[in-house]
Amino acid sequence: MKSIEVVAVIIHHEDKIFATQRGYGEFKDGWEFPGGKMEEGETPKQALIREIKEELDTEIEVGELIDTVEYDYPQFHLTMHCFWCTVKSGNLMLKEHEAAKWLTRKE
């Protein structure tokens, strides 16, 4: 089975976290935490910084690893590293996503 390694950011501000709606692909319109595939030779933190700059035109400060999630989809195995992050500069401009929301823990 094919394996894919990805990273995801949980951007928090005060008591809310940032979620985005996918704008393309098989999972279009689904809600997720921003991030993407790691490129060869990248660390998870380097991949996060690159992906968020590309997708949201924003610079982030990568914090601690929250968890690494393993999941088997029918076509591939996913390894997803999830990190707490904060915005260093930028306005979280959507370049690839349909929409975005700041959500409370309950939401």
PDB file of C-alpha atoms in Angstrom:
ATOM      1  CA  MET A   1       0.000   0.000   0.000  1.00  0.00           C
ATOM      2  CA  LYS A   2       1.232   3.496  -0.848  1.00  0.00           C
ATOM      3  CA  SER A   3       2.220   5.679   2.143  1.00  0.00           C
ATOM      4  CA  ILE A   4       1.836   9.456   2.290  1.00  0.00           C
ATOM      5  CA  GLU A   5       3.373  11.632   5.008  1.00  0.00           C
ATOM      6  CA  VAL A   6       1.743  15.004   5.655  1.00  0.00           C
ATOM      7  CA  VAL A   7       1.771  17.818   8.177  1.00  0.00           C
ATOM      8  CA  ALA A   8      -1.085  19.862   9.609  1.00  0.00           C
ATOM      9  CA  VAL A   9      -1.155  23.064  11.653  1.00  0.00           C
ATOM     10  CA  ILE A  10      -3.528  23.806  14.445  1.00  0.00           C
ATOM     11  CA  ILE A  11      -3.329  27.608  14.417  1.00  0.00           C
ATOM     12  CA  HIS A  12      -4.710  28.985  17.648  1.00  0.00           C
ATOM     13  CA  HIS A  13      -5.574  32.485  18.714  1.00  0.00           C
ATOM     14  CA  GLU A  14      -7.116  33.131  22.103  1.00  0.00           C
ATOM     15  CA  ASP A  15      -9.701  30.323  22.498  1.00  0.00           C
ATOM     16  CA  LYS A  16     -10.210  29.535  18.796  1.00  0.00           C
ATOM     17  CA  ILE A  17      -8.565  27.362  16.157  1.00  0.00           C
ATOM     18  CA  PHE A  18      -8.397  27.884  12.392  1.00  0.00           C
ATOM     19  CA  ALA A  19      -9.956  25.395   9.950  1.00  0.00           C
ATOM     20  CA  THR A  20     -10.129  25.493   6.157  1.00  0.00           C
ATOM     21  CA  GLN A  21     -12.426  23.974   3.544  1.00  0.00           C
ATOM     22  CA  ARG A  22     -10.654  22.065   0.758  1.00  0.00           C
ATOM     23  CA  GLY A  23     -10.941  23.685  -2.654  1.00  0.00           C
ATOM     24  CA  TYR A  24      -9.833  20.786  -4.873  1.00  0.00           C
ATOM     25  CA  GLY A  25      -9.266  17.052  -5.203  1.00  0.00           C
ATOM     26  CA  GLU A  26     -11.028  13.934  -4.025  1.00  0.00           C
ATOM     27  CA  PHE A  27     -11.904  15.477  -0.645  1.00  0.00           C
ATOM     28  CA  LYS A  28     -13.065  18.852  -2.061  1.00  0.00           C
ATOM     29  CA  ASP A  29     -15.366  20.792   0.283  1.00  0.00           C
ATOM     30  CA  GLY A  30     -14.253  18.797   3.341  1.00  0.00           C
ATOM     31  CA  TRP A  31     -13.026  20.709   6.394  1.00  0.00           C
ATOM     32  CA  GLU A  32      -9.473  20.244   7.624  1.00  0.00           C
ATOM     33  CA  PHE A  33      -6.530  21.854   9.322  1.00  0.00           C
ATOM     34  CA  PRO A  34      -4.198  23.496   6.771  1.00  0.00           C
ATOM     35  CA  GLY A  35      -0.998  21.754   5.747  1.00  0.00           C
ATOM     36  CA  GLY A  36       0.130  19.319   3.107  1.00  0.00           C
ATOM     37  CA  LYS A  37       2.588  16.720   1.900  1.00  0.00           C
ATOM     38  CA  MET A  38       6.168  16.695   3.060  1.00  0.00           C
ATOM     39  CA  GLU A  39       8.772  16.958   0.309  1.00  0.00           C
ATOM     40  CA  GLU A  40      11.842  14.741   0.234  1.00  0.00           C
ATOM     41  CA  GLY A  41      14.448  15.901   2.728  1.00  0.00           C
ATOM     42  CA  GLU A  42      12.091  18.217   4.657  1.00  0.00           C
ATOM     43  CA  THR A  43      11.475  18.035   8.362  1.00  0.00           C
ATOM     44  CA  PRO A  44       7.839  18.317   9.453  1.00  0.00           C
ATOM     45  CA  LYS A  45       8.462  21.871  10.704  1.00  0.00           C
ATOM     46  CA  GLN A  46      10.055  22.942   7.399  1.00  0.00           C
ATOM     47  CA  ALA A  47       7.118  21.451   5.493  1.00  0.00           C
ATOM     48  CA  LEU A  48       4.613  23.329   7.662  1.00  0.00           C
ATOM     49  CA  ILE A  49       6.333  26.662   7.156  1.00  0.00           C
ATOM     50  CA  ARG A  50       6.483  26.119   3.368  1.00  0.00           C
ATOM     51  CA  GLU A  51       2.900  24.834   3.035  1.00  0.00           C
ATOM     52  CA  ILE A  52       1.324  27.656   5.053  1.00  0.00           C
ATOM     53  CA  LYS A  53       3.300  30.264   3.112  1.00  0.00           C
ATOM     54  CA  GLU A  54       2.113  28.688  -0.182  1.00  0.00           C
ATOM     55  CA  GLU A  55      -1.522  28.097   0.831  1.00  0.00           C
ATOM     56  CA  LEU A  56      -2.234  31.062   3.111  1.00  0.00           C
ATOM     57  CA  ASP A  57       0.535  33.606   2.361  1.00  0.00           C
ATOM     58  CA  THR A  58       1.313  33.614   6.088  1.00  0.00           C
ATOM     59  CA  GLU A  59       4.418  33.040   8.188  1.00  0.00           C
ATOM     60  CA  ILE A  60       3.921  30.830  11.221  1.00  0.00           C
ATOM     61  CA  GLU A  61       5.770  29.947  14.392  1.00  0.00           C
ATOM     62  CA  VAL A  62       5.715  26.165  14.756  1.00  0.00           C
ATOM     63  CA  GLY A  63       5.146  24.989  18.298  1.00  0.00           C
ATOM     64  CA  GLU A  64       5.047  21.560  19.841  1.00  0.00           C
ATOM     65  CA  LEU A  65       3.922  18.360  18.188  1.00  0.00           C
ATOM     66  CA  ILE A  66       0.369  17.543  19.305  1.00  0.00           C
ATOM     67  CA  ASP A  67       0.151  14.056  17.840  1.00  0.00           C
ATOM     68  CA  THR A  68       1.014  11.905  14.845  1.00  0.00           C
ATOM     69  CA  VAL A  69      -2.081  10.287  13.364  1.00  0.00           C
ATOM     70  CA  GLU A  70      -1.918   7.073  11.320  1.00  0.00           C
ATOM     71  CA  TYR A  71      -4.908   6.192   9.119  1.00  0.00           C
ATOM     72  CA  ASP A  72      -5.533   3.650   6.374  1.00  0.00           C
ATOM     73  CA  TYR A  73      -7.580   4.956   3.458  1.00  0.00           C
ATOM     74  CA  PRO A  74      -8.619   2.403   0.807  1.00  0.00           C
ATOM     75  CA  GLN A  75      -5.912   3.655  -1.606  1.00  0.00           C
ATOM     76  CA  PHE A  76      -3.086   4.674   0.782  1.00  0.00           C
ATOM     77  CA  HIS A  77      -1.752   4.845   4.338  1.00  0.00           C
ATOM     78  CA  LEU A  78      -1.609   8.355   5.830  1.00  0.00           C
ATOM     79  CA  THR A  79       0.839   9.575   8.460  1.00  0.00           C
ATOM     80  CA  MET A  80      -0.109  13.085   9.634  1.00  0.00           C
ATOM     81  CA  HIS A  81       2.020  15.121  12.057  1.00  0.00           C
ATOM     82  CA  CYS A  82      -0.100  17.795  13.816  1.00  0.00           C
ATOM     83  CA  PHE A  83       1.545  20.827  15.431  1.00  0.00           C
ATOM     84  CA  TRP A  84       0.359  23.814  17.469  1.00  0.00           C
ATOM     85  CA  CYS A  85       1.230  27.012  15.583  1.00  0.00           C
ATOM     86  CA  THR A  86       0.774  30.756  15.849  1.00  0.00           C
ATOM     87  CA  VAL A  87       0.808  33.447  13.160  1.00  0.00           C
ATOM     88  CA  LYS A  88       4.057  35.456  12.972  1.00  0.00           C
ATOM     89  CA  SER A  89       2.963  37.657  10.053  1.00  0.00           C
ATOM     90  CA  GLY A  90       0.323  37.679   7.342  1.00  0.00           C
ATOM     91  CA  ASN A  91      -3.458  37.568   7.197  1.00  0.00           C
ATOM     92  CA  LEU A  92      -4.253  33.894   6.447  1.00  0.00           C
ATOM     93  CA  MET A  93      -5.245  34.731   2.855  1.00  0.00           C
ATOM     94  CA  LEU A  94      -6.997  31.788   1.174  1.00  0.00           C
ATOM     95  CA  LYS A  95      -5.120  30.835  -2.000  1.00  0.00           C
ATOM     96  CA  GLU A  96      -6.261  27.208  -2.403  1.00  0.00           C
ATOM     97  CA  HIS A  97      -9.194  26.790  -0.023  1.00  0.00           C
ATOM     98  CA  GLU A  98     -12.911  27.505  -0.501  1.00  0.00           C
ATOM     99  CA  ALA A  99     -13.509  28.974   2.964  1.00  0.00           C
ATOM    100  CA  ALA A 100     -12.106  29.244   6.462  1.00  0.00           C
ATOM    101  CA  LYS A 101     -13.491  29.539  10.002  1.00  0.00           C
ATOM    102  CA  TRP A 102     -12.210  30.255  13.479  1.00  0.00           C
ATOM    103  CA  LEU A 103     -13.790  27.581  15.663  1.00  0.00           C
ATOM    104  CA  THR A 104     -14.168  27.154  19.396  1.00  0.00           C
ATOM    105  CA  ARG A 105     -13.250  23.825  20.977  1.00  0.00           C
ATOM    106  CA  LYS A 106     -16.960  22.949  21.222  1.00  0.00           C
ATOM    107  CA  GLU A 107     -17.522  23.614  17.505  1.00  0.00           C
TER     108      GLU A 107
END
